[in-house]
mmCIF file of C-alpha atoms in Angstrom:
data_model
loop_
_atom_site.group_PDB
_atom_site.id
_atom_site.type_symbol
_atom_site.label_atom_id
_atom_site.label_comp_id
_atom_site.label_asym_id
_atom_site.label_seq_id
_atom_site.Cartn_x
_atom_site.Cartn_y
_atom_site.Cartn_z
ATOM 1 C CA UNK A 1 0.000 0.000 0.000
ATOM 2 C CA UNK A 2 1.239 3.482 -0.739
ATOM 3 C CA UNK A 3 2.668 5.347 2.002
ATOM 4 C CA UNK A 4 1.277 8.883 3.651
ATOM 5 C CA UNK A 5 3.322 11.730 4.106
ATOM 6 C CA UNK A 6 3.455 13.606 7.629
ATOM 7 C CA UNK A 7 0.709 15.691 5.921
ATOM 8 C CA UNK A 8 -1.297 12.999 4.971
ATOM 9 C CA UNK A 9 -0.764 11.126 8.705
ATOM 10 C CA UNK A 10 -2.197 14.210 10.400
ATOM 11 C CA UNK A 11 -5.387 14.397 8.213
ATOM 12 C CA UNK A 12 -5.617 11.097 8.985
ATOM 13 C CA UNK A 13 -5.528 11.254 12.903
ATOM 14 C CA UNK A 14 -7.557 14.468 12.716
ATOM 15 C CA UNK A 15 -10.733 12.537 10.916
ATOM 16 C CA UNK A 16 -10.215 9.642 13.763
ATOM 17 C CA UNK A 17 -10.879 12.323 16.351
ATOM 18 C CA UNK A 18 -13.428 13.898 14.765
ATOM 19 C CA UNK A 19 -15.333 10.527 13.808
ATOM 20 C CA UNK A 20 -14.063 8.161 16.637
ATOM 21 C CA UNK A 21 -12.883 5.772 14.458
ATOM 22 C CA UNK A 22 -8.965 4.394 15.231
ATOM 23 C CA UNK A 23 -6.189 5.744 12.380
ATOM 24 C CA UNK A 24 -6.069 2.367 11.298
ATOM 25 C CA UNK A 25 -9.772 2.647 10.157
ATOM 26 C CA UNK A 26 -9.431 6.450 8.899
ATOM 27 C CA UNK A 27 -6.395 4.844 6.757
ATOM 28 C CA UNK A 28 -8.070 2.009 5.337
ATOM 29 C CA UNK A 29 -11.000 3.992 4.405
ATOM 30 C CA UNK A 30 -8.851 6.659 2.769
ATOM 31 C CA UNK A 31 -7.376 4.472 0.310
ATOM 32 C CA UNK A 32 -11.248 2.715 -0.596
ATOM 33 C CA UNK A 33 -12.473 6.347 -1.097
ATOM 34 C CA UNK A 34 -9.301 7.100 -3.315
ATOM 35 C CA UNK A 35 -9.320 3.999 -5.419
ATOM 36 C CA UNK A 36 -13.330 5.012 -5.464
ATOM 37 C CA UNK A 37 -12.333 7.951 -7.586
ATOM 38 C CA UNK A 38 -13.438 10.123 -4.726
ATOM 39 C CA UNK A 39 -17.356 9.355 -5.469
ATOM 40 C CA UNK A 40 -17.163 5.564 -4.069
ATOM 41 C CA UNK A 41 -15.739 2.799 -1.759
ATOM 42 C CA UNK A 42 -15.703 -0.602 -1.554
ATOM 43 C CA UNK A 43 -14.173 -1.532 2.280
ATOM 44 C CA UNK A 44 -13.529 -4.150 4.739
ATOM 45 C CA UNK A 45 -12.615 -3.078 8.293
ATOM 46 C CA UNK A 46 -13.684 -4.514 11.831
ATOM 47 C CA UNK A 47 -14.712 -1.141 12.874
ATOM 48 C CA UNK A 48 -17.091 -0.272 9.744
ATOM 49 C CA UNK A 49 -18.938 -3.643 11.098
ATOM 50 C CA UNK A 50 -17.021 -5.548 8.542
ATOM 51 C CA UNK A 51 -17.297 -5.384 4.569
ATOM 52 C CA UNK A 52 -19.280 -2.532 2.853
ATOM 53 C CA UNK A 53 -20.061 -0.266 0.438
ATOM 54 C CA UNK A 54 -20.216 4.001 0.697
ATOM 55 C CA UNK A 55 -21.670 6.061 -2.719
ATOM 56 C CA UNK A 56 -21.714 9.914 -2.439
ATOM 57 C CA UNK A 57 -25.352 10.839 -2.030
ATOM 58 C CA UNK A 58 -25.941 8.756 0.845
ATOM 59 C CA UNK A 59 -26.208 5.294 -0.463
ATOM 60 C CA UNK A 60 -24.186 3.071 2.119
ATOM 61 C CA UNK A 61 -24.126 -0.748 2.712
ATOM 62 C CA UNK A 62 -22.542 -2.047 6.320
ATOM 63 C CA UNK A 63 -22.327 -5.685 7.172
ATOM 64 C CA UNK A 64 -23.749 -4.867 10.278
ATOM 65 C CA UNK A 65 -26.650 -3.560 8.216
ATOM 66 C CA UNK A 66 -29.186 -2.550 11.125
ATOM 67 C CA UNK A 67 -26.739 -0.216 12.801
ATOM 68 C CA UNK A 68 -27.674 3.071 12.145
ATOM 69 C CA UNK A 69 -25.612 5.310 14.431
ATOM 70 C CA UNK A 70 -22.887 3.486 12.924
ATOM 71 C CA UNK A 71 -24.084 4.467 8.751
ATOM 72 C CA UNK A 72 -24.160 7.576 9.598
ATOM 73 C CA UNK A 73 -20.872 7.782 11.272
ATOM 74 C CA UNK A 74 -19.187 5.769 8.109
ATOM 75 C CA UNK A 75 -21.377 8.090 6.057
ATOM 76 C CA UNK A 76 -20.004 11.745 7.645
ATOM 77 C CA UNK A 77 -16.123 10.046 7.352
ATOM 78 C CA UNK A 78 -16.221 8.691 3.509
ATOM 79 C CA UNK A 79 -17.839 12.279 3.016
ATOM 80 C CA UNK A 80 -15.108 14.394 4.636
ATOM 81 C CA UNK A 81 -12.315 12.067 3.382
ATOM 82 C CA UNK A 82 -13.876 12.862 -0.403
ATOM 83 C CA UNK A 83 -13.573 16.566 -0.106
ATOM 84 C CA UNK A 84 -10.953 16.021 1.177
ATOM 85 C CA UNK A 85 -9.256 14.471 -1.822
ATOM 86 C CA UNK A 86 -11.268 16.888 -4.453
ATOM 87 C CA UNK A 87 -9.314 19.187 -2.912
ATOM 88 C CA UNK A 88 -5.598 17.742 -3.829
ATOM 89 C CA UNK A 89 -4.651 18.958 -7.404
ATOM 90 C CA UNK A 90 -4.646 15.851 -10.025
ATOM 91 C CA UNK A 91 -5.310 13.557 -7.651
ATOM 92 C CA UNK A 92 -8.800 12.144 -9.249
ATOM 93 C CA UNK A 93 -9.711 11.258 -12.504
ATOM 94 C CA UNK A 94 -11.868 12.940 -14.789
ATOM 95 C CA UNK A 95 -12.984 13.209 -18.082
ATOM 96 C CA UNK A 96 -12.933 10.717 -20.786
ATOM 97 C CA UNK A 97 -10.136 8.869 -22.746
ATOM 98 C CA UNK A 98 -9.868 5.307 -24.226
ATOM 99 C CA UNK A 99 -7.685 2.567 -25.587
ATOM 100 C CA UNK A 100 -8.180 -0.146 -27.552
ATOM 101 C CA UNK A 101 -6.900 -3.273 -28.682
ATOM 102 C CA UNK A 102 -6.877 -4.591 -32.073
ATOM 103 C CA UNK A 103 -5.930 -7.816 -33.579
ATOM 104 C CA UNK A 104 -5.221 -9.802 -30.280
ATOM 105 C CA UNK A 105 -5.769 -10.457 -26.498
ATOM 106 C CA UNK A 106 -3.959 -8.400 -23.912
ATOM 107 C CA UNK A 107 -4.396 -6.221 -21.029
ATOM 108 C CA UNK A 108 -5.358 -2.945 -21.158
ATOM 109 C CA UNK A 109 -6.521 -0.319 -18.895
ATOM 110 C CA UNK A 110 -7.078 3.395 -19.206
ATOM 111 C CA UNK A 111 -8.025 6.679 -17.324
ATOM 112 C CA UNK A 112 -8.427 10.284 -17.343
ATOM 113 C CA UNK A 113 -7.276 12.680 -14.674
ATOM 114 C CA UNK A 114 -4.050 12.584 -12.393
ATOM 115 C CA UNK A 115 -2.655 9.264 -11.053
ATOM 116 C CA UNK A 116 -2.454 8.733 -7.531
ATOM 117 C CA UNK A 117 0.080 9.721 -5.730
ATOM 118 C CA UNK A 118 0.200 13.473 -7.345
ATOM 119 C CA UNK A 119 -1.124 14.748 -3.606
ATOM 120 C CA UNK A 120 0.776 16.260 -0.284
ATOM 121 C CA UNK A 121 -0.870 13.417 1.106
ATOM 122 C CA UNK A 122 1.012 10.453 -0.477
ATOM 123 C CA UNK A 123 4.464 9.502 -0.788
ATOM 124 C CA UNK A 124 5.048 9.259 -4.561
ATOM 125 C CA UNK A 125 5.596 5.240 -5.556
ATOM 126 C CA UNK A 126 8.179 5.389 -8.597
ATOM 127 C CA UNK A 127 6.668 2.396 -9.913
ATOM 128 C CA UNK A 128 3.438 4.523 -10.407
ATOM 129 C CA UNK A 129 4.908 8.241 -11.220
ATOM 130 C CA UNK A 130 7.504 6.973 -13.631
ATOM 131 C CA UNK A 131 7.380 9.903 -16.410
ATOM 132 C CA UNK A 132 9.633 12.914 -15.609
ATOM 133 C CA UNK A 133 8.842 14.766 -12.454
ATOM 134 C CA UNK A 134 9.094 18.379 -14.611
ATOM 135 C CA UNK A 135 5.978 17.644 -16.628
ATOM 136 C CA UNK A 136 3.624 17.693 -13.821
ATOM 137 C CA UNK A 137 0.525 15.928 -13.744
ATOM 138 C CA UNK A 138 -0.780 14.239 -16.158
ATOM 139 C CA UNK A 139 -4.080 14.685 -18.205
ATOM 140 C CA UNK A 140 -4.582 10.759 -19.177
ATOM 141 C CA UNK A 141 -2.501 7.279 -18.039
ATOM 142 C CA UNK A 142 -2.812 4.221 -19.512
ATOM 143 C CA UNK A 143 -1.238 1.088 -20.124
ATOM 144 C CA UNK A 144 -2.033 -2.155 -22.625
ATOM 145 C CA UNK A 145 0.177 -4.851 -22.293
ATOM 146 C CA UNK A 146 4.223 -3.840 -21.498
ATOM 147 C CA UNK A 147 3.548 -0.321 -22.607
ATOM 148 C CA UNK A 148 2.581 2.432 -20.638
ATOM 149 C CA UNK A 149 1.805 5.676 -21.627
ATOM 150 C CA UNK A 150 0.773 9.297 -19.725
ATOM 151 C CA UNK A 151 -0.421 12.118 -21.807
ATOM 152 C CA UNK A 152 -0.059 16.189 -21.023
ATOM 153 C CA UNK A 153 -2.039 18.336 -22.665
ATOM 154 C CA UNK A 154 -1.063 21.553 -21.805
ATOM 155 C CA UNK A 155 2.526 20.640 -21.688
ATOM 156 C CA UNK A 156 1.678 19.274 -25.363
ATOM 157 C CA UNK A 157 3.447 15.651 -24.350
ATOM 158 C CA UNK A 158 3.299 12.227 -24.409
ATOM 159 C CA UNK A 159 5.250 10.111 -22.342
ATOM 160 C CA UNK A 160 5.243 6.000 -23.415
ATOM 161 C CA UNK A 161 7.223 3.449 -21.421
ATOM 162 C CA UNK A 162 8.281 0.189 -23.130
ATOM 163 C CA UNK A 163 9.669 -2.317 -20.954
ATOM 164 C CA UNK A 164 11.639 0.157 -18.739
ATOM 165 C CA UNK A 165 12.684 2.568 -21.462
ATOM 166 C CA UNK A 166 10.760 6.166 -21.043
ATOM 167 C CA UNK A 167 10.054 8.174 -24.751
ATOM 168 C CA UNK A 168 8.601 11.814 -24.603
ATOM 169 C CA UNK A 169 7.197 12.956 -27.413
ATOM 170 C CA UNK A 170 5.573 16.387 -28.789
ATOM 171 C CA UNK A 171 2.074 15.958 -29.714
ATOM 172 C CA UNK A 172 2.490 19.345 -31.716
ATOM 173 C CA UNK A 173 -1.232 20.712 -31.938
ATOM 174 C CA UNK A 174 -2.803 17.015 -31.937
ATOM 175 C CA UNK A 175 -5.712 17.219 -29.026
ATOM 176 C CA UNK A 176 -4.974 13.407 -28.127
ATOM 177 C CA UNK A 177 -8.519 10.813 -27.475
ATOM 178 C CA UNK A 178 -6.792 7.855 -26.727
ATOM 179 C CA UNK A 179 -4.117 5.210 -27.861
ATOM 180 C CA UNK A 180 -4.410 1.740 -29.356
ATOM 181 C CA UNK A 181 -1.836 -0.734 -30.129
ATOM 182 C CA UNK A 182 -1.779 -3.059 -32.972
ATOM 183 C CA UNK A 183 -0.070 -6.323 -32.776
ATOM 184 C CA UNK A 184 0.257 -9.192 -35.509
ATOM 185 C CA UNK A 185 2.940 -8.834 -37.909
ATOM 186 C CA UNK A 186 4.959 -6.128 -35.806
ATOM 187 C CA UNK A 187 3.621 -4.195 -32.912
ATOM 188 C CA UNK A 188 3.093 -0.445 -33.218
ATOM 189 C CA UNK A 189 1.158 2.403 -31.713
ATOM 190 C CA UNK A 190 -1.402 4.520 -32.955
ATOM 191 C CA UNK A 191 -3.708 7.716 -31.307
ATOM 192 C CA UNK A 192 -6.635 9.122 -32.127
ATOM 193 C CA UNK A 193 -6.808 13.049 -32.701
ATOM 194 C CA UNK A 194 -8.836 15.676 -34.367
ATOM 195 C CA UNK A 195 -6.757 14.447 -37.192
ATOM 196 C CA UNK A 196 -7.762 10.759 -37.124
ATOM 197 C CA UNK A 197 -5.924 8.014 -36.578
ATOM 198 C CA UNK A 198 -2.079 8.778 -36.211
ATOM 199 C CA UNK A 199 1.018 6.526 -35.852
ATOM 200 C CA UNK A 200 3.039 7.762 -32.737
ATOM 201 C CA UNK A 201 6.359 7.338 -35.140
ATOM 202 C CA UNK A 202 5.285 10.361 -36.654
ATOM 203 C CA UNK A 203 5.375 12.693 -33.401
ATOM 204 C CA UNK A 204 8.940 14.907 -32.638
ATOM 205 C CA UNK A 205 10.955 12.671 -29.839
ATOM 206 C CA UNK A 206 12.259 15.538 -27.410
ATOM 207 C CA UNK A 207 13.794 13.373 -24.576
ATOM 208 C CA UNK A 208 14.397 9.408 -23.991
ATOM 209 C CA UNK A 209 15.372 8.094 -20.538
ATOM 210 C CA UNK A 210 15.997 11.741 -18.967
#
């Protein structure tokens, strides 16, 4: 699990006095609200009466489903702990972007908005934030397969990762929609743009591996 900063460890001891819940609790539920997008969590602590669900709006499940105090109590933290989080530049995702994959079977995944860890709160996991510090937060992540890829739109880059080795390009005036990657007889990589469908080959490299 990602680690807090001193920042994050006194938010997190402040909500546990506010809400009587321990800082194990406050910690656990911090993470399910952040990997919830800010909107959602699904958690599992002895303290929220076992496993549950929280959806901004009010919609909360407990296991110990008949306890109201405690819903409401849940209900007030996953709240606070959202703000919270809305409040941290690039920390949630927004937006739409998507990736696709032609011609064979592989994983993919792809989102819009900052990638966690981009917060006071959080120590930064270099296994996560691995495009160069200097271009900030990024607009879209993805990966698919061994490549990864993080796209900045006002910085007008596009970082891509294959196996270890970090590209940035210059997407010039191209307002990138998403990536896919095409595999059979060769691999490459193509985006979608205003412009259509456009092999990443043909984008300016401006930096590889620092």
């Amino acid at each position: 699990m990602q680690q807090l900063t001193p920042e994050g460890q006194n938010l997190v001891s402040e909500l546990a006095q506010r809400h009587g819940f321990s800082t194990d609790a406050v910690t656990h539920m911090l993470f399910a609200v952040l990997h919830g997008n800010g909107s959602m969590a699904q958690f599992g602590h002895p303290e929220f009466g076992g496993g549950g669900q929280w959806m901004q709006g009010g919609m909360i499940m407990l296991g110990d489903m008949f306890n109201h105090a405690l819903k409401g109590r849940v209900d007030s933290l996953c709240n606070d702990l959202a703000g919270v989080l809305a409040r941290q530049p690039g920390l949630l995702q927004s937006g739409s972007f998507q990736s696709q994959n032609q011609g064979g079977a592989g994983y993919q995944s792809q989102t819009a908005g900052g990638f966690q860890g981009q917060s006071s709160l959080f120590v930064p996991d270099p296994s996560v934030n691995w495009w160069p510090a200097e271009l900030g937060s990024p607009s879209a992540t993805g990966s698919q397969n061994n490549v990864k890829y993080a796209y900045f739109a006002n910085a007008r880059r596009l970082a891509v990762d294959t196996g270890g080795s970090c590209w940035v390009y210059d997407t010039l005036d191209h307002q990138i929609g998403g990536f896919s990657q095409q595999q059979g007889g060769g691999s490459s990589i193509t985006f979608t743009s205003q412009y259509g469908t456009v092999n990443l080959a043909s984008l300016p490299v401006v930096m590889r591996n620092g």
